[in-house]
């Protein structure tokens, strides 16, 4: 039965690339409104591939990804209206200022009602210092770009946010503030799917955690279930080859 | 959504440093073209007027129209030819008028002033053909693959953006980014033109307008080609290189080599070959005649004068027949050669039209009235005038002149009155009408539009399956 609270859903998602690498193997999970799902996993485990399928950047070889019930590869435009995206390495127009970039991508996302002060406010919220707001992106550090990317995602105000290692490049303070931000967004009712390598932060903020290995989701547990466990040990165990759910 | 993408594209292109340089060079060249064109036109006009005056001066002091034997007509300089040179400097401008017979035009500008042949490239056609196409490539070679390399394509398509809208916005944006700013130097150039005293008729303005629109269509062809290439290759460096090669082929090689290729495909006998054939026939006819001469027998009247006369008339008839056959043969050879030439020209043009650059220069020359038809048109105009001239002379002198006769007239005692040169009807050259120019240009304009369409369709199709990651 379809749970009306489910915003994001992967159903037996498989992806085999042209060079026959099986990047995803029957991955299934759901993310509800007001829930944060953190995906952990080694490099090459299939996290980015999963997110790419939600945006229809690639089509699944089998199975399907759904956003609010919409199958992404069947109606990608409708699905993408409901999704915001933060990539692991945010790239914006280098010749535009932070505000200009925000303005363009907000409009592209269908929001035409923002004013300059809204942009300033969001940029301050993600921790970008005021004097950088009207500077061209060309001179920005990776962390500063990342903050802009997060601002773009917030401004789109979509019901679901997909983040691929969003904290890569953020300094510790910004990383901490980012987790608080995620918490606020969850409380606003957003469904959040995040891939990360940061076990501790994941445990801190996520409602549910999945571990991926070689294209398989080898473990999925709620935050409550994990509260008593040592996630780091668990992660290492699964990486070492454990498959049965503990 | 489309407007948003176009706006972004405009802002991105115009904000980039390469645009400032590109636009600056383009604007400067366009203004320079108008300036040089106006100067050149004024110079030609002054020469033309001097030649006319000299022509008239030669009539002054003559006392009888019979003495007129060096009346000449001139092709007046056209202001548009200063912007779209075409063949206007290669055709003979002067025709020695005669009462009958075929007219020939002599004294081309390049013949008189070889220095102009060196500077022939600086006209609007050149600026558009070479510079604008290069800038189209410069602006759009990384339209799609550049955005992927930058990483912005992925974030763009994380939104509900239809691919069709995006690529359309890209092309329209890049087009507007250069064309709209370029209208400024073009308008300034037009102002400069009329400020420098070059007066264009409303028909000329219409022609110039269509020429500039055709230029933008040509720009569009290279722009869409560049966008297409940026969807075919994954790296901007690769698409740039590929486009440069295509540009060299299309702008520099194809228009020239097609003439050579057509020369290979369609043999046209050379003038020497024709002369050879004619000589052979002449020798053969001569031998035949020699045979019949040997067989000549008078009809035995015994009188040597009678025989002599008979022989002479026999020789005359032989010679007449020979000439007749030679003429017929020469006519046939010339016709064959001309047909071959037409075929060759047609093939060369067909081959060359695979390049937008050729289409563009053919279209603009037709619009400006400086295409290869200019010579024919000028000769036709002059031939039309020839009739007026002959009628006038007939009326004045009572005889049809072909300027090659010695005339003697009895003169009375009274002092002869000088003739009034103003009575001679003037040669009023009318350029080919606008509609004819437009009609002649239409196929090439259509081809340019087709290039736009094909390249855009290619880019569009490629982009549907383009990996935006
Ligand atoms: N375009 C591609 N073509 C072929 N194989 C690919 C492609 N993209 C990813 N892969 C393969 O798919 C597998 C999963 O890659 P993916 O990028 O999803 O991993 P990831 O979990 O995001 O890793 P990381 O933590 O390093 O970001 C890897 O084996 C990778 O080599
Ligand atoms: Mg990844």
PDB file of C-alpha atoms and ligand atoms in Angstrom, chain A residues 17-19 21 23 41-50 88 164-165 197, chain B residues 467 469, ligand 1:
ATOM      1  CA  UNK A  17      26.572   1.143 -17.027  1.00  0.00           C
ATOM      2  CA  UNK A  18      27.549   0.676 -20.643  1.00  0.00           C
ATOM      3  CA  UNK A  19      30.898  -0.758 -19.623  1.00  0.00           C
ATOM      4  CA  UNK A  21      29.700  -2.165 -14.254  1.00  0.00           C
ATOM      5  CA  UNK A  23      26.563   0.139 -10.080  1.00  0.00           C
ATOM      6  CA  UNK A  41      29.094   3.686   1.727  1.00  0.00           C
ATOM      7  CA  UNK A  42      32.564   3.403   0.307  1.00  0.00           C
ATOM      8  CA  UNK A  43      33.669   5.226  -2.805  1.00  0.00           C
ATOM      9  CA  UNK A  44      31.986   3.667  -5.802  1.00  0.00           C
ATOM     10  CA  UNK A  45      29.235   2.054  -3.753  1.00  0.00           C
ATOM     11  CA  UNK A  46      26.496   3.597  -5.909  1.00  0.00           C
ATOM     12  CA  UNK A  47      25.315   6.620  -3.915  1.00  0.00           C
ATOM     13  CA  UNK A  48      25.725   9.194  -6.676  1.00  0.00           C
ATOM     14  CA  UNK A  49      24.211   6.774  -9.165  1.00  0.00           C
ATOM     15  CA  UNK A  50      21.095   6.520  -7.007  1.00  0.00           C
ATOM     16  CA  UNK A  88      29.197  17.119  -4.014  1.00  0.00           C
ATOM     17  CA  UNK A 164      25.317  14.307  -2.587  1.00  0.00           C
ATOM     18  CA  UNK A 165      28.041  14.753   0.003  1.00  0.00           C
ATOM     19  CA  UNK A 197      30.946   9.909   4.423  1.00  0.00           C
TER      20      UNK A 197
ATOM     21  CA  UNK B 467      24.573  13.388 -20.997  1.00  0.00           C
ATOM     22  CA  UNK B 469      26.170  15.092 -15.839  1.00  0.00           C
TER      23      UNK B 469
HETATM   24  N1  LIG C   1      29.287   7.200 -16.165  1.00  0.00           N
HETATM   25  C1  LIG C   1      29.690   6.035 -15.685  1.00  0.00           C
HETATM   26  N2  LIG C   1      30.038   5.058 -16.536  1.00  0.00           N
HETATM   27  C2  LIG C   1      30.445   3.877 -16.081  1.00  0.00           C
HETATM   28  N3  LIG C   1      30.518   3.574 -14.795  1.00  0.00           N
HETATM   29  C3  LIG C   1      30.196   4.492 -13.887  1.00  0.00           C
HETATM   30  C4  LIG C   1      29.763   5.783 -14.287  1.00  0.00           C
HETATM   31  N4  LIG C   1      29.481   6.504 -13.172  1.00  0.00           N
HETATM   32  C5  LIG C   1      29.740   5.693 -12.123  1.00  0.00           C
HETATM   33  N5  LIG C   1      30.176   4.496 -12.536  1.00  0.00           N
HETATM   34  C6  LIG C   1      30.506   3.335 -11.699  1.00  0.00           C
HETATM   35  O1  LIG C   1      29.393   3.071 -10.892  1.00  0.00           O
HETATM   36  C7  LIG C   1      29.810   2.673  -9.582  1.00  0.00           C
HETATM   37  C8  LIG C   1      29.087   3.574  -8.578  1.00  0.00           C
HETATM   38  O2  LIG C   1      29.540   4.893  -8.709  1.00  0.00           O
HETATM   39  P1  LIG C   1      28.940   6.083  -7.847  1.00  0.00           P
HETATM   40  O3  LIG C   1      29.465   7.313  -8.409  1.00  0.00           O
HETATM   41  O4  LIG C   1      27.471   5.942  -7.774  1.00  0.00           O
HETATM   42  O5  LIG C   1      29.571   5.826  -6.416  1.00  0.00           O
HETATM   43  P2  LIG C   1      29.476   6.707  -5.089  1.00  0.00           P
HETATM   44  O6  LIG C   1      28.872   5.849  -4.081  1.00  0.00           O
HETATM   45  O7  LIG C   1      28.830   7.971  -5.372  1.00  0.00           O
HETATM   46  O8  LIG C   1      31.009   6.937  -4.759  1.00  0.00           O
HETATM   47  P3  LIG C   1      31.729   8.186  -4.092  1.00  0.00           P
HETATM   48  O9  LIG C   1      31.632   7.982  -2.621  1.00  0.00           O
HETATM   49  O10 LIG C   1      33.143   8.057  -4.539  1.00  0.00           O
HETATM   50  O11 LIG C   1      31.052   9.383  -4.576  1.00  0.00           O
HETATM   51  C9  LIG C   1      31.309   2.825  -9.573  1.00  0.00           C
HETATM   52  O12 LIG C   1      31.869   1.549  -9.745  1.00  0.00           O
HETATM   53  C10 LIG C   1      31.633   3.667 -10.756  1.00  0.00           C
HETATM   54  O13 LIG C   1      32.862   3.304 -11.305  1.00  0.00           O
END
